PDB file of C-alpha atoms in Angstrom:
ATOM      1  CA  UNK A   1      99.865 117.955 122.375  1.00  0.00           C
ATOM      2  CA  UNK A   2     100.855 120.114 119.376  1.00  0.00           C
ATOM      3  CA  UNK A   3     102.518 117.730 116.756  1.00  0.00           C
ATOM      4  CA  UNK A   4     105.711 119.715 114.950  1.00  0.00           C
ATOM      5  CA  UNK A   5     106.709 116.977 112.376  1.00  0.00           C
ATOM      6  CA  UNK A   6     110.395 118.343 112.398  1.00  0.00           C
ATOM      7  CA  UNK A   7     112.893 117.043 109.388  1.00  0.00           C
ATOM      8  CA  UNK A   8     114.142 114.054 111.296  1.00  0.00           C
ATOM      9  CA  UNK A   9     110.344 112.653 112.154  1.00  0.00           C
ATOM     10  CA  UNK A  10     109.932 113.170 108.482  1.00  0.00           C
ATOM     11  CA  UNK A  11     112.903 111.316 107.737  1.00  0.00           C
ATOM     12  CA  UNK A  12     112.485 108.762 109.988  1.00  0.00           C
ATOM     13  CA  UNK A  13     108.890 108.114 108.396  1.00  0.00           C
ATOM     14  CA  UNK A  14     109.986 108.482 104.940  1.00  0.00           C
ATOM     15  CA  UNK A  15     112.576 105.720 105.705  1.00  0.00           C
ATOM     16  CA  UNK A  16     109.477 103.387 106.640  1.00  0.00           C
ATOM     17  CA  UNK A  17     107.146 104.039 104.054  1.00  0.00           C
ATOM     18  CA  UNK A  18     109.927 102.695 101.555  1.00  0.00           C
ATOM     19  CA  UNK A  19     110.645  99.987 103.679  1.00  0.00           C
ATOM     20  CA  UNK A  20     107.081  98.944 103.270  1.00  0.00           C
ATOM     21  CA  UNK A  21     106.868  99.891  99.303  1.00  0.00           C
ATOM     22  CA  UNK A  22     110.152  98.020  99.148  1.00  0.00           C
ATOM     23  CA  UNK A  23     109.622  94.767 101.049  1.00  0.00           C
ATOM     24  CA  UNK A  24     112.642  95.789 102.652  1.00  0.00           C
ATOM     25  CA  UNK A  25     113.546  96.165 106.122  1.00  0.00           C
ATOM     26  CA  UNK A  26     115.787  99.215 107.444  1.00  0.00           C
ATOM     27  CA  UNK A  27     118.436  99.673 110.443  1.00  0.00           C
ATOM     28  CA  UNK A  28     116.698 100.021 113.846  1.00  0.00           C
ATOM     29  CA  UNK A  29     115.659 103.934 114.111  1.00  0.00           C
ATOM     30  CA  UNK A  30     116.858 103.863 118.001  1.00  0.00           C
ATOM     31  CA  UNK A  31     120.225 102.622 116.742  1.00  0.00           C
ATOM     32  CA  UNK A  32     120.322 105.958 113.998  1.00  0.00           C
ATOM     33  CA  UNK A  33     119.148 108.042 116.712  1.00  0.00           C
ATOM     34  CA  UNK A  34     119.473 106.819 120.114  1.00  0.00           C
ATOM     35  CA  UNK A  35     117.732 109.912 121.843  1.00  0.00           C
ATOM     36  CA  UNK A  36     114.935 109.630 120.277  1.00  0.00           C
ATOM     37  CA  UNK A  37     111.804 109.719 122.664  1.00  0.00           C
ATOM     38  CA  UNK A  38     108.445 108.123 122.566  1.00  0.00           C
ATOM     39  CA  UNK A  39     106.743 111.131 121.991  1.00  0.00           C
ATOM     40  CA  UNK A  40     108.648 111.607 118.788  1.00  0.00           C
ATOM     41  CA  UNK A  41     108.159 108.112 117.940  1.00  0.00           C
ATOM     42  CA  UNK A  42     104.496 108.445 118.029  1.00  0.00           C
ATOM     43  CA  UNK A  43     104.831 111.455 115.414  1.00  0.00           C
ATOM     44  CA  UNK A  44     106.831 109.553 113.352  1.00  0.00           C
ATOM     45  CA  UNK A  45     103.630 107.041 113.065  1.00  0.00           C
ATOM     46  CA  UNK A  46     101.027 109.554 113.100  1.00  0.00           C
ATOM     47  CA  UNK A  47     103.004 111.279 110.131  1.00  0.00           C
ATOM     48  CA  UNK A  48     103.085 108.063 108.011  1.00  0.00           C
ATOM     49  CA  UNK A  49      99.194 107.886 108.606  1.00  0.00           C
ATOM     50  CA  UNK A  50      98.306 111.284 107.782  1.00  0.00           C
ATOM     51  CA  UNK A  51     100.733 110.509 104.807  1.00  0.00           C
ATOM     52  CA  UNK A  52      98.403 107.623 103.896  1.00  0.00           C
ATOM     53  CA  UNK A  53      95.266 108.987 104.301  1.00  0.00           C
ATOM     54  CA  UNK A  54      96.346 111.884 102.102  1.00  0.00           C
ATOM     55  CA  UNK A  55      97.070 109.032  99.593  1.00  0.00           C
ATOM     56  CA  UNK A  56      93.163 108.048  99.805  1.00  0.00           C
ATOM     57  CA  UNK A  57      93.321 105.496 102.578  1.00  0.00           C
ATOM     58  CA  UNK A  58      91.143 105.173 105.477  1.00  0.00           C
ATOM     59  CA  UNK A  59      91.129 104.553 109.085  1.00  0.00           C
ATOM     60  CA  UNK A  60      89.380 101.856 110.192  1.00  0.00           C
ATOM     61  CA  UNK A  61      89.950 101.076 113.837  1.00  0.00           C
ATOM     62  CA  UNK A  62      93.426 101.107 116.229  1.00  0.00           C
ATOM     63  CA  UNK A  63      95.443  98.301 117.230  1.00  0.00           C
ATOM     64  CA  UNK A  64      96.957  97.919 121.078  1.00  0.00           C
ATOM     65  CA  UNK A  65     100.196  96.648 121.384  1.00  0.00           C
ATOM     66  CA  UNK A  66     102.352  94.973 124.387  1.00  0.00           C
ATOM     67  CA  UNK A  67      99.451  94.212 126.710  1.00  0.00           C
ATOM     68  CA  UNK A  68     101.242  90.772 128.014  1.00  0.00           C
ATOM     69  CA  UNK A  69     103.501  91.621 131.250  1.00  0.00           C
ATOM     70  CA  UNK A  70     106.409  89.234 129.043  1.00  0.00           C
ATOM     71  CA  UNK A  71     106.377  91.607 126.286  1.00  0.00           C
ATOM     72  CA  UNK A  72     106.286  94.999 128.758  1.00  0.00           C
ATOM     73  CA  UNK A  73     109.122  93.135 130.171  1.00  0.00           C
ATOM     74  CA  UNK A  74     110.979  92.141 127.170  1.00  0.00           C
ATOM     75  CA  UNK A  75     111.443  96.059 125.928  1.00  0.00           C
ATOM     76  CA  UNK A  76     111.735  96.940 129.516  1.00  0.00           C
ATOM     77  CA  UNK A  77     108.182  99.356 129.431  1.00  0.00           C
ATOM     78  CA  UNK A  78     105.219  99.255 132.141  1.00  0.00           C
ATOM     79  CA  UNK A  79     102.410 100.212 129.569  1.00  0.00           C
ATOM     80  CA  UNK A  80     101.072  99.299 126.093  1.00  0.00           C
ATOM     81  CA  UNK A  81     101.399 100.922 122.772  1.00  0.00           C
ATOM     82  CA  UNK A  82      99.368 101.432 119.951  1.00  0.00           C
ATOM     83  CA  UNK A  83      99.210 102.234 116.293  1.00  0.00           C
ATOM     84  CA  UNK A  84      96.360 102.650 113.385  1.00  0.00           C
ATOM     85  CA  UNK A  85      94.167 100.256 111.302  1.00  0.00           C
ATOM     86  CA  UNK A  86      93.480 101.148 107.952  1.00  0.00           C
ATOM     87  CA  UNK A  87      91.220  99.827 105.439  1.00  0.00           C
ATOM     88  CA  UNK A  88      94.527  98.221 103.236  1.00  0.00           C
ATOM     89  CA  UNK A  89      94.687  96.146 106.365  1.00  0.00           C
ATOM     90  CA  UNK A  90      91.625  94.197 105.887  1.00  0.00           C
ATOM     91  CA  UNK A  91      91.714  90.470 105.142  1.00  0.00           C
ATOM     92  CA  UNK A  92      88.559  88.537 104.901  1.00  0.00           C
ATOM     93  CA  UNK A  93      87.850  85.620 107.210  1.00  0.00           C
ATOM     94  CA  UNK A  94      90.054  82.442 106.025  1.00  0.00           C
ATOM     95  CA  UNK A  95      91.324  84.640 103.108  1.00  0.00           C
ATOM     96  CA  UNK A  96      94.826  84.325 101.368  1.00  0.00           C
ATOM     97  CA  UNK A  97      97.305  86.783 102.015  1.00  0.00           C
ATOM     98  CA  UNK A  98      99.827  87.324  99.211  1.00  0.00           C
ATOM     99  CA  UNK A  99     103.463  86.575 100.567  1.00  0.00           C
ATOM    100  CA  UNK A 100     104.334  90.194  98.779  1.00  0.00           C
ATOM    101  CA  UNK A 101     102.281  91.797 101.369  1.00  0.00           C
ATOM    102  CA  UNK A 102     104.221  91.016 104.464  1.00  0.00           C
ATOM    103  CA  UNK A 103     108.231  91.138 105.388  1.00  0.00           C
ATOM    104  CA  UNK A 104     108.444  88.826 108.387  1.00  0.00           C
ATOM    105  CA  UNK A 105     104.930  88.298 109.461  1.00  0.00           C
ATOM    106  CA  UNK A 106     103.859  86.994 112.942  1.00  0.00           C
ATOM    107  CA  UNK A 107     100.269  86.323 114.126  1.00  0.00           C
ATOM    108  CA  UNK A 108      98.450  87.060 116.799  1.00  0.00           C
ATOM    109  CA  UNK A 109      95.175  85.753 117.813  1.00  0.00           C
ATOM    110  CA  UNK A 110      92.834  88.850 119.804  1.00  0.00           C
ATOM    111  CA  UNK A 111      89.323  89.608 120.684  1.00  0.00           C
ATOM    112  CA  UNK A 112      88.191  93.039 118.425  1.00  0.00           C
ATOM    113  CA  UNK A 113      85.760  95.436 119.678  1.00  0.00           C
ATOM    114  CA  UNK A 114      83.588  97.152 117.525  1.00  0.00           C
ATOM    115  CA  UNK A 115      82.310 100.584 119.084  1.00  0.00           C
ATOM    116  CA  UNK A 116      79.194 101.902 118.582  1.00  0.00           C
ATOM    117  CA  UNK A 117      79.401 105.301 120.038  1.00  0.00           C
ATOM    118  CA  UNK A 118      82.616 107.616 120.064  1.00  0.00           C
ATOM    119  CA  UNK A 119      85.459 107.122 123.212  1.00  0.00           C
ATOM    120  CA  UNK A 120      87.157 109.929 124.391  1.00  0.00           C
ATOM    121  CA  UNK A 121      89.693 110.273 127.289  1.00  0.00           C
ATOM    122  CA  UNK A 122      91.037 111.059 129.401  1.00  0.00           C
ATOM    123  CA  UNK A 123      88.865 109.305 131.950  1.00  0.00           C
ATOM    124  CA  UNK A 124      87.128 106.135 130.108  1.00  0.00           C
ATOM    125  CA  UNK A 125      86.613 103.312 132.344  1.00  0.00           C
ATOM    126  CA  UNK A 126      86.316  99.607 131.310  1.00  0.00           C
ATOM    127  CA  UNK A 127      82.474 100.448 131.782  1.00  0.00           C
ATOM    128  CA  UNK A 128      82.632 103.339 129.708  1.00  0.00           C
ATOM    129  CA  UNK A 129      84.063 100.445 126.915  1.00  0.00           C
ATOM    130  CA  UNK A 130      81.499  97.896 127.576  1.00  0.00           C
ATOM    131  CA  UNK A 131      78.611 100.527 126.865  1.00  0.00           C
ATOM    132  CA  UNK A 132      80.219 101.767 124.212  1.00  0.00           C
ATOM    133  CA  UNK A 133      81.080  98.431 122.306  1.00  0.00           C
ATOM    134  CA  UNK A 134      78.584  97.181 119.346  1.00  0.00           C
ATOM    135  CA  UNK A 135      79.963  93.388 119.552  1.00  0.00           C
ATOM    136  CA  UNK A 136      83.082  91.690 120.098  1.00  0.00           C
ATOM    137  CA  UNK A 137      84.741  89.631 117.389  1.00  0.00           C
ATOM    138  CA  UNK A 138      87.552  87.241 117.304  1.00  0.00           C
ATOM    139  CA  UNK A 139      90.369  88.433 115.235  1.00  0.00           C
ATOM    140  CA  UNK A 140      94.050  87.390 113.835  1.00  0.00           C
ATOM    141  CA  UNK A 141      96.634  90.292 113.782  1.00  0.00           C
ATOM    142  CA  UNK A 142      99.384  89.781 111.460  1.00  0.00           C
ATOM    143  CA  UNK A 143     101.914  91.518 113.249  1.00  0.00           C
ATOM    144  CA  UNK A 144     104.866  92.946 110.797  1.00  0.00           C
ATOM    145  CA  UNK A 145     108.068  95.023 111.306  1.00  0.00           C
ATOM    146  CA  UNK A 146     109.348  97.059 108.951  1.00  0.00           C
ATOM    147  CA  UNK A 147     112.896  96.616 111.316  1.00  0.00           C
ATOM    148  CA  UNK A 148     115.550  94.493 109.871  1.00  0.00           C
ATOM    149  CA  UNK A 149     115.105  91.240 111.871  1.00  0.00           C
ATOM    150  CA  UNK A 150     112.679  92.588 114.413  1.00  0.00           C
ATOM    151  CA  UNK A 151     115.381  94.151 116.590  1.00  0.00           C
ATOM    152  CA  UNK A 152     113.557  96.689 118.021  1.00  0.00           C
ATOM    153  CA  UNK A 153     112.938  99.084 120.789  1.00  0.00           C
ATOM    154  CA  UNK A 154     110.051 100.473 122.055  1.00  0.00           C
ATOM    155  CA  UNK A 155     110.444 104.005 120.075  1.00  0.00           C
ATOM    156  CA  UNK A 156     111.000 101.163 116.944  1.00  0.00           C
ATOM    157  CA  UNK A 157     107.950  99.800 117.281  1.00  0.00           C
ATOM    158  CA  UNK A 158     105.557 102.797 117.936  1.00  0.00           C
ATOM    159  CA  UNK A 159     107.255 104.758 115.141  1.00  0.00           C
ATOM    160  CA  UNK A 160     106.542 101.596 113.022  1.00  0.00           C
ATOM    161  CA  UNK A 161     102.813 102.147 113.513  1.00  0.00           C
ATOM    162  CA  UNK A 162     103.100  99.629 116.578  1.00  0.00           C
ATOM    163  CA  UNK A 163     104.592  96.697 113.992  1.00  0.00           C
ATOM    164  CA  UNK A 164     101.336  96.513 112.696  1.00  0.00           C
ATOM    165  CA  UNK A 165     100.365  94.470 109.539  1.00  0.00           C
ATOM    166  CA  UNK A 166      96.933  93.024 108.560  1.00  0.00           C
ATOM    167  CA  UNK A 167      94.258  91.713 110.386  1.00  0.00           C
ATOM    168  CA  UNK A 168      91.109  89.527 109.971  1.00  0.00           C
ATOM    169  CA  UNK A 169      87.603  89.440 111.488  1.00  0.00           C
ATOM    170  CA  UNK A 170      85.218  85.847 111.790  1.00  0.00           C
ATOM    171  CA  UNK A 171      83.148  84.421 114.393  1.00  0.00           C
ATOM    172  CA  UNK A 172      80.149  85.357 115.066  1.00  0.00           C
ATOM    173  CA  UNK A 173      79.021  89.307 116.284  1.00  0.00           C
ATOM    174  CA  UNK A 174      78.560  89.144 120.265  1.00  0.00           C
ATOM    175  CA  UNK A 175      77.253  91.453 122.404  1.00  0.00           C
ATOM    176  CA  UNK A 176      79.406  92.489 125.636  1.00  0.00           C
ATOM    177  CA  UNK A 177      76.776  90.890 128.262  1.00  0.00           C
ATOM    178  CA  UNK A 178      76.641  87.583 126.553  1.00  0.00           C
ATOM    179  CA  UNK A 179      79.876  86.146 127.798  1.00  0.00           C
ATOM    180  CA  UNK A 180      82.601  86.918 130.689  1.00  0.00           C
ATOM    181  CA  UNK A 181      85.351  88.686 128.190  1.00  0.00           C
ATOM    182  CA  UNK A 182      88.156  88.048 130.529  1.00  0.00           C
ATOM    183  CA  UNK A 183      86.965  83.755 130.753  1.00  0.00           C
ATOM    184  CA  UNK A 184      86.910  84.174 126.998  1.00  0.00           C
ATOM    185  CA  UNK A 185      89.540  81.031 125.915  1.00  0.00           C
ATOM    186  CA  UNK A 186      91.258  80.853 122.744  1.00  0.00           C
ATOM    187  CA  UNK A 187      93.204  78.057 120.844  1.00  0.00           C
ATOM    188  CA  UNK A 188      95.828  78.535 117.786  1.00  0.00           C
ATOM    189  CA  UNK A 189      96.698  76.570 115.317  1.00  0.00           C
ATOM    190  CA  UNK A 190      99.258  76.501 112.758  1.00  0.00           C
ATOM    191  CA  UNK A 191      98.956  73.748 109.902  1.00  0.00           C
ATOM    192  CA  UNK A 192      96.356  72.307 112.241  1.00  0.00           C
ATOM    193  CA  UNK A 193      99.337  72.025 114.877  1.00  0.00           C
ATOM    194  CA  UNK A 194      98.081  73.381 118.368  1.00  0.00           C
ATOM    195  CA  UNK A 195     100.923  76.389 118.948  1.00  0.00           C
ATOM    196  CA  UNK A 196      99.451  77.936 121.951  1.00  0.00           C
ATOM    197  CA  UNK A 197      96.575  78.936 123.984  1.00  0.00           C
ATOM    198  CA  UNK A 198      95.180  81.920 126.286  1.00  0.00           C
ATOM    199  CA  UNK A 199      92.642  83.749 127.531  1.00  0.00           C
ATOM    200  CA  UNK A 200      91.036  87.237 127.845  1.00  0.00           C
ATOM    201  CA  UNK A 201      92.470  88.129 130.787  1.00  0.00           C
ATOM    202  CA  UNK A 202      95.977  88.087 129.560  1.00  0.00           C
ATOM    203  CA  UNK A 203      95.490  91.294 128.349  1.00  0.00           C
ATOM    204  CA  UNK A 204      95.943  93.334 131.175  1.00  0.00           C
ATOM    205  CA  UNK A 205      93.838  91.680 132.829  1.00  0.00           C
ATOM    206  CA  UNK A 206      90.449  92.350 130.761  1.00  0.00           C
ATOM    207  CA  UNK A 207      90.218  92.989 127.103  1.00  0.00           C
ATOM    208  CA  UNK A 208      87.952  96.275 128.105  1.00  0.00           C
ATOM    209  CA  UNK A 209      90.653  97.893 129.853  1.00  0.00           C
ATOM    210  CA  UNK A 210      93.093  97.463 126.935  1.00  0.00           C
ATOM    211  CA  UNK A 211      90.238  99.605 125.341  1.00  0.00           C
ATOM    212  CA  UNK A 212      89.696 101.915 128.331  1.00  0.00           C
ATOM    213  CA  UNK A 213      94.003 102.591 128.261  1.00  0.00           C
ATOM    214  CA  UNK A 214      94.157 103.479 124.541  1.00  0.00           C
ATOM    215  CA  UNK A 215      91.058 106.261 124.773  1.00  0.00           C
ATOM    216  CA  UNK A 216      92.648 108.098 127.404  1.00  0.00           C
ATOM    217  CA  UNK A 217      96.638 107.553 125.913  1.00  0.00           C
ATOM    218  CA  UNK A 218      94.886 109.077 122.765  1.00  0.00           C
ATOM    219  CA  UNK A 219      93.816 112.093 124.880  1.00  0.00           C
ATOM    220  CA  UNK A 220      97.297 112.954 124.717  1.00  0.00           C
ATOM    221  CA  UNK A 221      97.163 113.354 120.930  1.00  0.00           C
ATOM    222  CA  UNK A 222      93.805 115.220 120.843  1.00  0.00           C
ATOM    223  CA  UNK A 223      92.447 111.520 119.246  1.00  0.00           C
ATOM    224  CA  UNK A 224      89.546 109.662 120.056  1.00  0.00           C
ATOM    225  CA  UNK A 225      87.750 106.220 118.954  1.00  0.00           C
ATOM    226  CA  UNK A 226      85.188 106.596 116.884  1.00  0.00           C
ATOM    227  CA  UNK A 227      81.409 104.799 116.715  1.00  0.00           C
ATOM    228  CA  UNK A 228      82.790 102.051 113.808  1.00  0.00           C
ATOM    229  CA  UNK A 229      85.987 101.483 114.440  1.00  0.00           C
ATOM    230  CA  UNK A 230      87.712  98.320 115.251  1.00  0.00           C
ATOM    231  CA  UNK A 231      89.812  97.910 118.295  1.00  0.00           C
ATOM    232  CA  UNK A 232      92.534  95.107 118.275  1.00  0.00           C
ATOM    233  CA  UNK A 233      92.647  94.703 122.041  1.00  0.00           C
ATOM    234  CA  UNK A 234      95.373  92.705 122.268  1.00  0.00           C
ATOM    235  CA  UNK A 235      97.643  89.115 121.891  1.00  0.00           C
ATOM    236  CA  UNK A 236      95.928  86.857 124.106  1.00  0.00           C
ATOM    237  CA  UNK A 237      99.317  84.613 123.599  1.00  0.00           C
ATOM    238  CA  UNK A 238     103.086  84.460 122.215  1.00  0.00           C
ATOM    239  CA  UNK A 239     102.872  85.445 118.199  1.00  0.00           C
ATOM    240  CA  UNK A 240     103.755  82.749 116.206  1.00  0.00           C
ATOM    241  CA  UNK A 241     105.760  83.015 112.841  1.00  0.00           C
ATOM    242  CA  UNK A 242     104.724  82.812 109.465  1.00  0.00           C
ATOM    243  CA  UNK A 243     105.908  81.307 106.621  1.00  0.00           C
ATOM    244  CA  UNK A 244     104.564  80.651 103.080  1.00  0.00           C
ATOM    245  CA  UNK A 245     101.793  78.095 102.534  1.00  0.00           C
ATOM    246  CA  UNK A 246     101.216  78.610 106.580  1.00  0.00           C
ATOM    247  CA  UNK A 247      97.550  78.413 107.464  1.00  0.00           C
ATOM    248  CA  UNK A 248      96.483  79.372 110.930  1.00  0.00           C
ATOM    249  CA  UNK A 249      93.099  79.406 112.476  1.00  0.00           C
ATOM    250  CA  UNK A 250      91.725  80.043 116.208  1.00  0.00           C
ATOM    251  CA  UNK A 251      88.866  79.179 117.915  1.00  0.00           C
ATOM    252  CA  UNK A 252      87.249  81.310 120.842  1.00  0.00           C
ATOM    253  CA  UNK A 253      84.808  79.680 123.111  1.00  0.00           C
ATOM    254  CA  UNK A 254      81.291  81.279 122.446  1.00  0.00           C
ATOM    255  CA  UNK A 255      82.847  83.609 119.593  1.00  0.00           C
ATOM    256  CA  UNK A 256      83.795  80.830 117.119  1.00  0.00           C
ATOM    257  CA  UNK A 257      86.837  80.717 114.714  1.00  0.00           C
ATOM    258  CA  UNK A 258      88.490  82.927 112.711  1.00  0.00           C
ATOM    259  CA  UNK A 259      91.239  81.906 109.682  1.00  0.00           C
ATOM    260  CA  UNK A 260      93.698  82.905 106.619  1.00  0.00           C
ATOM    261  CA  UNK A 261      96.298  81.152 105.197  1.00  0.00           C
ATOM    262  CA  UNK A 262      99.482  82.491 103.243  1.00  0.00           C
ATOM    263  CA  UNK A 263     100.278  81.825  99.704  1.00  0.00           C
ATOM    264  CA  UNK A 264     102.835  79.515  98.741  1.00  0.00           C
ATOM    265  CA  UNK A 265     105.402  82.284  97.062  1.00  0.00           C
ATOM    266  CA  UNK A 266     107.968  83.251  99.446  1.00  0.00           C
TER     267      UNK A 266
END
């Protein structure tokens, strides 16, 4: 597909990149324009990246979105979304995140994949993922909206680089054939309060085919995964909100724990 960034995709992008440099949330994009499509969404995102990376950052992986059957169901879609990881995104294993770096974060607790070898659709299979993953990681995604009060839409959402925010890498590097990805169990904890638990097959079913969805929706876009990147392959439970001085932390069985904590300044 030929992307046309037209003057309301633009717009629309503009709108989001000073809602970021701002700390300030805007109006619902579906509720300025309520024809716009998900195809137009996903220019609006790929025209902030390209924006970005003009600006001298880098991509560092992708991040799938709304691979539970509760959130498909919430914003009434049957498939996932996704949007980009860049290298601004990067927060070191039980780091600090500044409370000026997020609007109304949310986290998420994921397994990551780390390719070795380039994935391009429109036919990958979850084999064609296993063989092409380096190791798996565990991984918090700080989930962010740049909507006013997370009142979105699906169009919202994709357009808002798939509410994506920061993430973090720990555990320890696995390869693919050491463990049964979809057994794969995960607790998280807030303040050292258990909030929730899951397990690798809540994302649709196997983490791999998260992966295996996202190289061939790509396809569309003339995009594919690249050896090095990281793939967020999705929640493996509800996100949980943040607030300042919040410290969360999950453990995965066999692929250990991974941390941060937010500063105190809200």
């Amino acid at each position: 597909m030929r992307l046309v960034y037209d003057e309301k995709i633009i717009r629309f992008s503009e709108q989001l990149a000073e809602a970021e440099r701002r700390c300030q949330g805007v109006p619902p994009l579906t509720d300025q324009d309520p024809e716009l499509t998900v195809e137009q969404a996903y220019q609006v995102q790929l025209c902030t990246v390209r924006r970005k990376l003009q600006a001298g950052s880098r991509i560092t992986g992708k991040k799938i979105g709304l691979t539970s059957l509760a959130m498909q169901q919430l914003l009434g879609v049957d498939q996932p979304d996704y949007g980009h990881l860049l290298d601004s995104m990067v927060i070191e294993n039980h780091g600090l995140i500044s409370w000026s770096q997020v609007l109304q974060p949310r986290v998420e607790a994921e397994i990551a994949f780390v390719l070795k070898r380039d994935l391009q659709g429109p036919r990958v299979t979850v084999m064609d993922v296993l063989q092409a993953t380096e190791y798996v990681v565990p991984a918090l995604e700080i989930v962010d909206s740049r909507i006013l009060d997370w009142k979105i839409k699906l169009q919202d959402t994709i357009a808002d680089n798939a509410s994506s925010g920061l993430y973090v890498l720990g555990g320890k590097p696995l390869a693919v054939d050491e463990l049964d990805l979809a057994q794969v169990g995960m607790v998280l904890y807030k303040n050292g309060e258990m909030m929730n638990t899951g397990v690798g097959a809540a994302a649709l079913g196997h983490p791999a085919a998260c992966v295996a969805w996202l190289a061939n929706k790509l396809y569309e876009f003339d995009i594919s995964l690249k050896a090095g990147e990281v793939i967020l392959s999705g929640a493996l439970s509800a996100a949980v909100h943040a607030e300042p001085g919040d410290h969360f932390r999950a453990r995965f069985a066999h692929l250990g724990e991974v941390g941060v904590r937010f500063d105190g300044e809200g």
